[in-house]
PDB file of C-alpha atoms in Angstrom:
ATOM      1  CA  UNK A   1     -12.283   9.431  -3.329  1.00  0.00           C
ATOM      2  CA  UNK A   2      -9.271  11.454  -4.507  1.00  0.00           C
ATOM      3  CA  UNK A   3      -8.307  11.034  -8.106  1.00  0.00           C
ATOM      4  CA  UNK A   4      -5.099   9.112  -8.747  1.00  0.00           C
ATOM      5  CA  UNK A   5      -2.627   9.659 -11.455  1.00  0.00           C
ATOM      6  CA  UNK A   6       0.514   7.567 -12.062  1.00  0.00           C
ATOM      7  CA  UNK A   7       3.844   8.730 -13.366  1.00  0.00           C
ATOM      8  CA  UNK A   8       6.182   6.362 -15.009  1.00  0.00           C
ATOM      9  CA  UNK A   9       9.533   8.090 -15.375  1.00  0.00           C
ATOM     10  CA  UNK A  10      13.136   8.528 -14.066  1.00  0.00           C
ATOM     11  CA  UNK A  11      14.080   9.868 -10.763  1.00  0.00           C
ATOM     12  CA  UNK A  12      15.981  13.213 -10.485  1.00  0.00           C
ATOM     13  CA  UNK A  13      18.146  13.402  -7.436  1.00  0.00           C
ATOM     14  CA  UNK A  14      18.134  17.164  -7.660  1.00  0.00           C
ATOM     15  CA  UNK A  15      14.346  17.228  -7.245  1.00  0.00           C
ATOM     16  CA  UNK A  16      13.460  19.414 -10.094  1.00  0.00           C
ATOM     17  CA  UNK A  17      12.436  17.046 -12.948  1.00  0.00           C
ATOM     18  CA  UNK A  18      11.242  13.572 -13.489  1.00  0.00           C
ATOM     19  CA  UNK A  19       9.240  11.588 -10.887  1.00  0.00           C
ATOM     20  CA  UNK A  20       9.893  14.302  -8.210  1.00  0.00           C
ATOM     21  CA  UNK A  21       8.390  17.116 -10.407  1.00  0.00           C
ATOM     22  CA  UNK A  22       5.499  14.980 -11.449  1.00  0.00           C
ATOM     23  CA  UNK A  23       4.521  14.057  -7.861  1.00  0.00           C
ATOM     24  CA  UNK A  24       4.838  17.731  -6.726  1.00  0.00           C
ATOM     25  CA  UNK A  25       2.582  18.874  -9.680  1.00  0.00           C
ATOM     26  CA  UNK A  26       0.004  16.203  -8.886  1.00  0.00           C
ATOM     27  CA  UNK A  27      -0.055  17.234  -5.287  1.00  0.00           C
ATOM     28  CA  UNK A  28      -0.244  20.992  -6.180  1.00  0.00           C
ATOM     29  CA  UNK A  29      -3.279  20.357  -8.345  1.00  0.00           C
ATOM     30  CA  UNK A  30      -5.062  18.043  -5.870  1.00  0.00           C
ATOM     31  CA  UNK A  31      -4.387  14.679  -7.197  1.00  0.00           C
ATOM     32  CA  UNK A  32      -2.800  11.709  -5.481  1.00  0.00           C
ATOM     33  CA  UNK A  33       0.343  10.536  -7.165  1.00  0.00           C
ATOM     34  CA  UNK A  34       1.620   7.034  -7.651  1.00  0.00           C
ATOM     35  CA  UNK A  35       4.983   6.350  -9.252  1.00  0.00           C
ATOM     36  CA  UNK A  36       6.971   3.824 -11.293  1.00  0.00           C
ATOM     37  CA  UNK A  37      10.727   4.527 -11.410  1.00  0.00           C
ATOM     38  CA  UNK A  38      12.377   3.583 -14.683  1.00  0.00           C
ATOM     39  CA  UNK A  39      15.812   4.799 -13.874  1.00  0.00           C
ATOM     40  CA  UNK A  40      17.983   6.438 -11.196  1.00  0.00           C
ATOM     41  CA  UNK A  41      19.793   9.555 -12.267  1.00  0.00           C
ATOM     42  CA  UNK A  42      22.569  11.223 -10.426  1.00  0.00           C
ATOM     43  CA  UNK A  43      22.013  14.879 -11.367  1.00  0.00           C
ATOM     44  CA  UNK A  44      21.644  18.408 -10.050  1.00  0.00           C
ATOM     45  CA  UNK A  45      20.897  21.781 -11.746  1.00  0.00           C
ATOM     46  CA  UNK A  46      24.191  21.633 -13.714  1.00  0.00           C
ATOM     47  CA  UNK A  47      24.536  18.107 -15.052  1.00  0.00           C
ATOM     48  CA  UNK A  48      23.525  14.440 -15.227  1.00  0.00           C
ATOM     49  CA  UNK A  49      26.544  12.522 -13.962  1.00  0.00           C
ATOM     50  CA  UNK A  50      25.308   8.966 -13.964  1.00  0.00           C
ATOM     51  CA  UNK A  51      22.138   7.097 -15.065  1.00  0.00           C
ATOM     52  CA  UNK A  52      21.313   3.491 -13.898  1.00  0.00           C
ATOM     53  CA  UNK A  53      18.229   1.980 -15.489  1.00  0.00           C
ATOM     54  CA  UNK A  54      15.783  -0.234 -13.589  1.00  0.00           C
ATOM     55  CA  UNK A  55      15.465  -3.665 -15.058  1.00  0.00           C
ATOM     56  CA  UNK A  56      12.484  -4.327 -17.322  1.00  0.00           C
ATOM     57  CA  UNK A  57      11.296  -6.936 -14.601  1.00  0.00           C
ATOM     58  CA  UNK A  58      11.254  -4.224 -12.030  1.00  0.00           C
ATOM     59  CA  UNK A  59       9.488  -1.747 -14.176  1.00  0.00           C
ATOM     60  CA  UNK A  60       6.743  -4.358 -14.985  1.00  0.00           C
ATOM     61  CA  UNK A  61       6.485  -5.280 -11.284  1.00  0.00           C
ATOM     62  CA  UNK A  62       5.900  -1.721 -10.175  1.00  0.00           C
ATOM     63  CA  UNK A  63       3.302  -1.114 -12.782  1.00  0.00           C
ATOM     64  CA  UNK A  64       1.383  -4.339 -11.876  1.00  0.00           C
ATOM     65  CA  UNK A  65       1.594  -3.473  -8.102  1.00  0.00           C
ATOM     66  CA  UNK A  66       0.062  -0.044  -8.583  1.00  0.00           C
ATOM     67  CA  UNK A  67      -2.738  -1.117 -10.939  1.00  0.00           C
ATOM     68  CA  UNK A  68      -3.472  -4.171  -8.631  1.00  0.00           C
ATOM     69  CA  UNK A  69      -4.474  -1.918  -5.775  1.00  0.00           C
ATOM     70  CA  UNK A  70      -4.904   1.699  -7.021  1.00  0.00           C
ATOM     71  CA  UNK A  71      -7.832   3.177  -9.123  1.00  0.00           C
ATOM     72  CA  UNK A  72      -5.472   4.985 -11.583  1.00  0.00           C
ATOM     73  CA  UNK A  73      -7.345   7.630 -13.677  1.00  0.00           C
ATOM     74  CA  UNK A  74      -4.610   8.774 -15.826  1.00  0.00           C
ATOM     75  CA  UNK A  75      -0.900   8.066 -16.684  1.00  0.00           C
ATOM     76  CA  UNK A  76       2.006  10.337 -17.434  1.00  0.00           C
ATOM     77  CA  UNK A  77       4.943   8.685 -19.174  1.00  0.00           C
ATOM     78  CA  UNK A  78       8.361  10.497 -19.110  1.00  0.00           C
ATOM     79  CA  UNK A  79      11.909   9.233 -19.211  1.00  0.00           C
ATOM     80  CA  UNK A  80      11.662   5.545 -19.970  1.00  0.00           C
ATOM     81  CA  UNK A  81      15.104   4.425 -21.023  1.00  0.00           C
ATOM     82  CA  UNK A  82      16.115   1.844 -23.543  1.00  0.00           C
ATOM     83  CA  UNK A  83      14.187  -0.300 -26.022  1.00  0.00           C
ATOM     84  CA  UNK A  84      13.425  -3.126 -23.593  1.00  0.00           C
ATOM     85  CA  UNK A  85      12.058  -0.691 -20.982  1.00  0.00           C
ATOM     86  CA  UNK A  86       9.899   1.078 -23.532  1.00  0.00           C
ATOM     87  CA  UNK A  87       8.529  -2.174 -24.777  1.00  0.00           C
ATOM     88  CA  UNK A  88       7.793  -3.320 -21.221  1.00  0.00           C
ATOM     89  CA  UNK A  89       5.950  -0.109 -20.348  1.00  0.00           C
ATOM     90  CA  UNK A  90       3.885  -0.354 -23.501  1.00  0.00           C
ATOM     91  CA  UNK A  91       2.875  -3.966 -22.807  1.00  0.00           C
ATOM     92  CA  UNK A  92       2.005  -3.238 -19.255  1.00  0.00           C
ATOM     93  CA  UNK A  93      -0.028  -0.104 -19.736  1.00  0.00           C
ATOM     94  CA  UNK A  94      -2.042  -1.174 -22.731  1.00  0.00           C
ATOM     95  CA  UNK A  95      -5.681  -1.747 -21.960  1.00  0.00           C
ATOM     96  CA  UNK A  96      -5.627  -0.315 -18.470  1.00  0.00           C
ATOM     97  CA  UNK A  97      -8.539   2.074 -19.443  1.00  0.00           C
ATOM     98  CA  UNK A  98      -6.708   5.252 -18.264  1.00  0.00           C
ATOM     99  CA  UNK A  99      -5.608   8.000 -20.697  1.00  0.00           C
ATOM    100  CA  UNK A 100      -1.865   8.354 -21.230  1.00  0.00           C
ATOM    101  CA  UNK A 101       0.001  11.520 -21.647  1.00  0.00           C
ATOM    102  CA  UNK A 102       3.343  10.827 -23.210  1.00  0.00           C
ATOM    103  CA  UNK A 103       6.199  13.343 -22.757  1.00  0.00           C
ATOM    104  CA  UNK A 104       8.874  12.035 -25.046  1.00  0.00           C
ATOM    105  CA  UNK A 105      11.883  12.970 -22.818  1.00  0.00           C
ATOM    106  CA  UNK A 106      15.046  12.762 -24.861  1.00  0.00           C
ATOM    107  CA  UNK A 107      17.427  15.377 -23.633  1.00  0.00           C
ATOM    108  CA  UNK A 108      17.837  16.942 -20.070  1.00  0.00           C
ATOM    109  CA  UNK A 109      18.008  20.740 -19.595  1.00  0.00           C
ATOM    110  CA  UNK A 110      21.673  20.316 -19.147  1.00  0.00           C
ATOM    111  CA  UNK A 111      22.078  18.925 -22.671  1.00  0.00           C
ATOM    112  CA  UNK A 112      22.687  15.326 -21.488  1.00  0.00           C
ATOM    113  CA  UNK A 113      20.899  12.756 -23.771  1.00  0.00           C
ATOM    114  CA  UNK A 114      18.383  10.655 -21.831  1.00  0.00           C
ATOM    115  CA  UNK A 115      16.978   8.490 -24.544  1.00  0.00           C
ATOM    116  CA  UNK A 116      19.254   6.243 -26.680  1.00  0.00           C
ATOM    117  CA  UNK A 117      18.760   6.780 -30.333  1.00  0.00           C
ATOM    118  CA  UNK A 118      18.120   2.973 -30.772  1.00  0.00           C
ATOM    119  CA  UNK A 119      15.050   3.452 -28.608  1.00  0.00           C
ATOM    120  CA  UNK A 120      13.384   5.919 -30.782  1.00  0.00           C
ATOM    121  CA  UNK A 121      11.717   3.417 -33.152  1.00  0.00           C
ATOM    122  CA  UNK A 122      10.306   1.395 -30.337  1.00  0.00           C
ATOM    123  CA  UNK A 123       8.860   4.622 -28.899  1.00  0.00           C
ATOM    124  CA  UNK A 124       7.266   5.445 -32.209  1.00  0.00           C
ATOM    125  CA  UNK A 125       5.923   1.978 -32.975  1.00  0.00           C
ATOM    126  CA  UNK A 126       4.789   0.783 -29.537  1.00  0.00           C
ATOM    127  CA  UNK A 127       3.988   3.790 -27.337  1.00  0.00           C
ATOM    128  CA  UNK A 128       2.855   6.709 -29.609  1.00  0.00           C
ATOM    129  CA  UNK A 129      -0.239   4.782 -30.755  1.00  0.00           C
ATOM    130  CA  UNK A 130      -1.322   4.293 -27.155  1.00  0.00           C
ATOM    131  CA  UNK A 131      -1.223   7.899 -26.176  1.00  0.00           C
ATOM    132  CA  UNK A 132      -4.247  10.074 -25.750  1.00  0.00           C
ATOM    133  CA  UNK A 133      -1.687  13.012 -25.965  1.00  0.00           C
ATOM    134  CA  UNK A 134       1.956  13.366 -26.860  1.00  0.00           C
ATOM    135  CA  UNK A 135       3.786  16.616 -25.664  1.00  0.00           C
ATOM    136  CA  UNK A 136       7.036  17.075 -27.635  1.00  0.00           C
ATOM    137  CA  UNK A 137       9.020  20.263 -27.677  1.00  0.00           C
ATOM    138  CA  UNK A 138      10.353  21.279 -31.050  1.00  0.00           C
ATOM    139  CA  UNK A 139      13.595  19.264 -31.009  1.00  0.00           C
ATOM    140  CA  UNK A 140      11.758  16.230 -29.805  1.00  0.00           C
ATOM    141  CA  UNK A 141       9.117  16.450 -32.499  1.00  0.00           C
ATOM    142  CA  UNK A 142      11.849  16.758 -35.119  1.00  0.00           C
ATOM    143  CA  UNK A 143      13.611  13.646 -33.567  1.00  0.00           C
ATOM    144  CA  UNK A 144      10.485  11.599 -33.551  1.00  0.00           C
ATOM    145  CA  UNK A 145       9.782  12.453 -37.236  1.00  0.00           C
ATOM    146  CA  UNK A 146      13.433  12.368 -38.369  1.00  0.00           C
ATOM    147  CA  UNK A 147      13.236  15.865 -39.702  1.00  0.00           C
ATOM    148  CA  UNK A 148      14.442  19.385 -38.922  1.00  0.00           C
ATOM    149  CA  UNK A 149      13.130  21.447 -36.097  1.00  0.00           C
ATOM    150  CA  UNK A 150      10.011  23.579 -36.961  1.00  0.00           C
ATOM    151  CA  UNK A 151      10.718  27.313 -37.285  1.00  0.00           C
ATOM    152  CA  UNK A 152       7.237  28.540 -37.737  1.00  0.00           C
ATOM    153  CA  UNK A 153       3.650  27.888 -36.454  1.00  0.00           C
ATOM    154  CA  UNK A 154       2.710  26.393 -39.828  1.00  0.00           C
ATOM    155  CA  UNK A 155       5.556  23.907 -39.608  1.00  0.00           C
ATOM    156  CA  UNK A 156       4.639  23.109 -35.986  1.00  0.00           C
ATOM    157  CA  UNK A 157       1.115  22.372 -37.055  1.00  0.00           C
ATOM    158  CA  UNK A 158       2.415  20.287 -40.031  1.00  0.00           C
ATOM    159  CA  UNK A 159       4.702  18.255 -37.645  1.00  0.00           C
ATOM    160  CA  UNK A 160       1.869  17.762 -35.170  1.00  0.00           C
ATOM    161  CA  UNK A 161      -0.270  16.301 -37.941  1.00  0.00           C
ATOM    162  CA  UNK A 162       2.518  14.095 -39.029  1.00  0.00           C
ATOM    163  CA  UNK A 163       2.716  12.678 -35.319  1.00  0.00           C
ATOM    164  CA  UNK A 164      -1.010  12.121 -35.378  1.00  0.00           C
ATOM    165  CA  UNK A 165      -0.571  10.107 -38.484  1.00  0.00           C
ATOM    166  CA  UNK A 166       1.522   7.659 -36.553  1.00  0.00           C
ATOM    167  CA  UNK A 167      -1.546   6.965 -34.388  1.00  0.00           C
ATOM    168  CA  UNK A 168      -1.647   9.480 -31.624  1.00  0.00           C
ATOM    169  CA  UNK A 169      -5.064  10.940 -30.753  1.00  0.00           C
ATOM    170  CA  UNK A 170      -3.738  14.400 -29.973  1.00  0.00           C
ATOM    171  CA  UNK A 171      -0.463  16.369 -29.966  1.00  0.00           C
ATOM    172  CA  UNK A 172       0.648  19.354 -27.965  1.00  0.00           C
ATOM    173  CA  UNK A 173       3.396  21.044 -29.876  1.00  0.00           C
ATOM    174  CA  UNK A 174       5.407  23.101 -27.374  1.00  0.00           C
ATOM    175  CA  UNK A 175       6.948  26.224 -28.640  1.00  0.00           C
ATOM    176  CA  UNK A 176       9.322  27.005 -25.656  1.00  0.00           C
ATOM    177  CA  UNK A 177      12.431  26.386 -27.854  1.00  0.00           C
ATOM    178  CA  UNK A 178      11.162  28.997 -30.351  1.00  0.00           C
ATOM    179  CA  UNK A 179      11.983  32.558 -30.625  1.00  0.00           C
ATOM    180  CA  UNK A 180      10.038  35.817 -30.197  1.00  0.00           C
ATOM    181  CA  UNK A 181       8.540  37.584 -27.117  1.00  0.00           C
ATOM    182  CA  UNK A 182       5.465  35.239 -27.222  1.00  0.00           C
ATOM    183  CA  UNK A 183       5.717  31.550 -26.577  1.00  0.00           C
ATOM    184  CA  UNK A 184       3.130  29.582 -28.669  1.00  0.00           C
ATOM    185  CA  UNK A 185       1.942  26.022 -28.030  1.00  0.00           C
ATOM    186  CA  UNK A 186      -0.428  24.266 -30.436  1.00  0.00           C
ATOM    187  CA  UNK A 187      -2.853  21.638 -29.208  1.00  0.00           C
ATOM    188  CA  UNK A 188      -3.870  19.514 -32.326  1.00  0.00           C
ATOM    189  CA  UNK A 189      -6.918  17.257 -32.132  1.00  0.00           C
ATOM    190  CA  UNK A 190      -8.252  15.884 -35.382  1.00  0.00           C
ATOM    191  CA  UNK A 191      -8.702  18.923 -37.664  1.00  0.00           C
ATOM    192  CA  UNK A 192      -8.943  21.273 -34.792  1.00  0.00           C
ATOM    193  CA  UNK A 193      -5.940  23.279 -33.695  1.00  0.00           C
ATOM    194  CA  UNK A 194      -5.982  25.389 -30.354  1.00  0.00           C
ATOM    195  CA  UNK A 195      -3.468  28.086 -29.990  1.00  0.00           C
ATOM    196  CA  UNK A 196      -2.126  28.732 -26.446  1.00  0.00           C
ATOM    197  CA  UNK A 197       0.106  31.712 -25.895  1.00  0.00           C
ATOM    198  CA  UNK A 198       2.180  33.303 -23.043  1.00  0.00           C
ATOM    199  CA  UNK A 199       4.767  36.007 -22.818  1.00  0.00           C
ATOM    200  CA  UNK A 200       8.293  34.555 -22.927  1.00  0.00           C
ATOM    201  CA  UNK A 201       9.682  34.900 -19.492  1.00  0.00           C
ATOM    202  CA  UNK A 202      13.466  35.095 -19.392  1.00  0.00           C
ATOM    203  CA  UNK A 203      14.866  32.948 -16.656  1.00  0.00           C
ATOM    204  CA  UNK A 204      17.503  30.211 -16.426  1.00  0.00           C
ATOM    205  CA  UNK A 205      15.299  28.316 -13.835  1.00  0.00           C
ATOM    206  CA  UNK A 206      13.213  26.090 -16.135  1.00  0.00           C
ATOM    207  CA  UNK A 207      14.445  22.664 -15.070  1.00  0.00           C
ATOM    208  CA  UNK A 208      11.471  20.229 -15.198  1.00  0.00           C
ATOM    209  CA  UNK A 209       9.003  22.378 -17.283  1.00  0.00           C
ATOM    210  CA  UNK A 210       8.214  19.721 -19.770  1.00  0.00           C
ATOM    211  CA  UNK A 211       7.679  17.138 -16.914  1.00  0.00           C
ATOM    212  CA  UNK A 212       5.593  19.578 -15.030  1.00  0.00           C
ATOM    213  CA  UNK A 213       3.190  20.471 -17.970  1.00  0.00           C
ATOM    214  CA  UNK A 214       2.633  16.893 -18.991  1.00  0.00           C
ATOM    215  CA  UNK A 215       1.978  15.896 -15.334  1.00  0.00           C
ATOM    216  CA  UNK A 216      -0.384  18.775 -14.952  1.00  0.00           C
ATOM    217  CA  UNK A 217      -2.344  17.581 -17.898  1.00  0.00           C
ATOM    218  CA  UNK A 218      -2.572  14.069 -16.509  1.00  0.00           C
ATOM    219  CA  UNK A 219      -3.773  15.533 -13.352  1.00  0.00           C
ATOM    220  CA  UNK A 220      -6.552  17.220 -15.151  1.00  0.00           C
ATOM    221  CA  UNK A 221      -7.579  14.048 -16.961  1.00  0.00           C
ATOM    222  CA  UNK A 222      -7.449  12.170 -13.680  1.00  0.00           C
ATOM    223  CA  UNK A 223      -9.939  14.664 -12.330  1.00  0.00           C
ATOM    224  CA  UNK A 224     -12.225  14.079 -15.272  1.00  0.00           C
ATOM    225  CA  UNK A 225     -11.543  17.305 -17.221  1.00  0.00           C
ATOM    226  CA  UNK A 226     -11.875  17.069 -21.019  1.00  0.00           C
ATOM    227  CA  UNK A 227      -8.445  17.055 -22.817  1.00  0.00           C
ATOM    228  CA  UNK A 228      -8.641  20.758 -24.031  1.00  0.00           C
ATOM    229  CA  UNK A 229      -9.607  22.006 -20.526  1.00  0.00           C
ATOM    230  CA  UNK A 230      -6.830  19.932 -18.956  1.00  0.00           C
ATOM    231  CA  UNK A 231      -4.271  21.352 -21.475  1.00  0.00           C
ATOM    232  CA  UNK A 232      -5.600  24.951 -20.863  1.00  0.00           C
ATOM    233  CA  UNK A 233      -5.338  24.613 -16.956  1.00  0.00           C
ATOM    234  CA  UNK A 234      -1.939  22.983 -17.161  1.00  0.00           C
ATOM    235  CA  UNK A 235      -0.704  25.697 -19.507  1.00  0.00           C
ATOM    236  CA  UNK A 236      -1.823  28.386 -16.930  1.00  0.00           C
ATOM    237  CA  UNK A 237      -0.324  26.463 -14.025  1.00  0.00           C
ATOM    238  CA  UNK A 238       2.937  26.200 -15.949  1.00  0.00           C
ATOM    239  CA  UNK A 239       3.286  29.983 -16.501  1.00  0.00           C
ATOM    240  CA  UNK A 240       2.666  30.485 -12.771  1.00  0.00           C
ATOM    241  CA  UNK A 241       5.394  28.109 -11.632  1.00  0.00           C
ATOM    242  CA  UNK A 242       7.840  29.507 -14.135  1.00  0.00           C
ATOM    243  CA  UNK A 243       7.215  33.127 -13.120  1.00  0.00           C
ATOM    244  CA  UNK A 244       7.793  32.221  -9.487  1.00  0.00           C
ATOM    245  CA  UNK A 245      10.919  30.007 -10.176  1.00  0.00           C
ATOM    246  CA  UNK A 246      13.497  32.663  -9.546  1.00  0.00           C
ATOM    247  CA  UNK A 247      12.129  32.918  -5.847  1.00  0.00           C
ATOM    248  CA  UNK A 248      13.443  29.435  -5.091  1.00  0.00           C
ATOM    249  CA  UNK A 249      17.042  30.141  -5.842  1.00  0.00           C
ATOM    250  CA  UNK A 250      17.829  26.316  -5.848  1.00  0.00           C
ATOM    251  CA  UNK A 251      21.269  25.324  -7.382  1.00  0.00           C
ATOM    252  CA  UNK A 252      23.833  27.225  -9.519  1.00  0.00           C
ATOM    253  CA  UNK A 253      22.587  25.928 -12.941  1.00  0.00           C
ATOM    254  CA  UNK A 254      19.114  25.511 -14.381  1.00  0.00           C
ATOM    255  CA  UNK A 255      17.021  25.673 -11.258  1.00  0.00           C
ATOM    256  CA  UNK A 256      13.578  24.107 -10.824  1.00  0.00           C
ATOM    257  CA  UNK A 257      10.295  25.785 -11.241  1.00  0.00           C
ATOM    258  CA  UNK A 258       8.281  26.555  -8.140  1.00  0.00           C
ATOM    259  CA  UNK A 259       5.460  23.968  -7.991  1.00  0.00           C
ATOM    260  CA  UNK A 260       4.054  25.115  -4.689  1.00  0.00           C
ATOM    261  CA  UNK A 261       4.334  28.864  -5.122  1.00  0.00           C
ATOM    262  CA  UNK A 262       0.576  29.376  -4.232  1.00  0.00           C
ATOM    263  CA  UNK A 263       0.735  27.148  -1.187  1.00  0.00           C
ATOM    264  CA  UNK A 264       4.041  28.584   0.246  1.00  0.00           C
ATOM    265  CA  UNK A 265       2.821  32.076  -0.286  1.00  0.00           C
ATOM    266  CA  UNK A 266       0.102  31.389   2.158  1.00  0.00           C
ATOM    267  CA  UNK A 267       2.116  29.282   4.442  1.00  0.00           C
TER     268      UNK A 267
END
C-alpha cells in the first residue's frame, strides 16, 4: 500500500504554499496526500488579501473523516488559525499514533501575519508537546520563545534546546533568514545536533519553502524513514526545488518553488 500523509493547513489560492504546496510535495516524493483545510486564503505571489477560517467543527469533522478511513502514517501541521482551531486540532490529532511535523506558520512570504498573537500560547501549550518535530525559521523561533531572533549558530542551538524544553521531541532550526553565503539548518535531537548546509541561492521565488520542507519531512516519516534520514532527504529536495524555481516564472511577486522539476524535465 502507498504510504499516506495528512496535511492540516490553510489553502493558498495562488498554489505556492499551504495545502497546495504540501500535496505537491507528497506526490513528488511518492506519498499519497490527504488534507484538512483550516482556512481559505485569497492570495497570490504578492499579497494575502483575505483570510476566512474554517469553523472548529468543520476542522474536527475533516480530521475525523480522514482517520476513520485512511491509514495515515504521518501528519504535517501548518497554518492553523486562531486559538479555538489550534485547540481543536490538538484534541483531534492526539493519540493517533502517527508522528507530527509542526511548521509554526506565522507570517506569509508577503509579510502578512497568518497567526494571531493570542493563538501563540495555545500553540505552545497544546500543540508543541505533541510534535515529533517542530520546524521554525529564525523569526518564528523567537516568537515562540518571546525573545529576539538568533544571529549565530550558537544562539540557534540555544533556542532549539529551549523549544525542546517545552516538550518537543526534536527541533529543526531553519537558517534561511540568516546571512552569509552558506545557509545553515540545525536538527536538534536530545543532546545531538546535526548541521545541514547549502549554498544560499539568491532568488525571489521562495514562496512555500517552509511548507515544502516540513511536508517533505512528513513524507519521509510516512515512508518509514528515521527522523534524521527524513530531514536530510527533505533538505536535499528543498535545495532542488529552490534551484529550479526561476524556471517556473509564476506571478510577479515571490513566486513558488518548482515541486515537480524532476518530473517535468522528463515529461
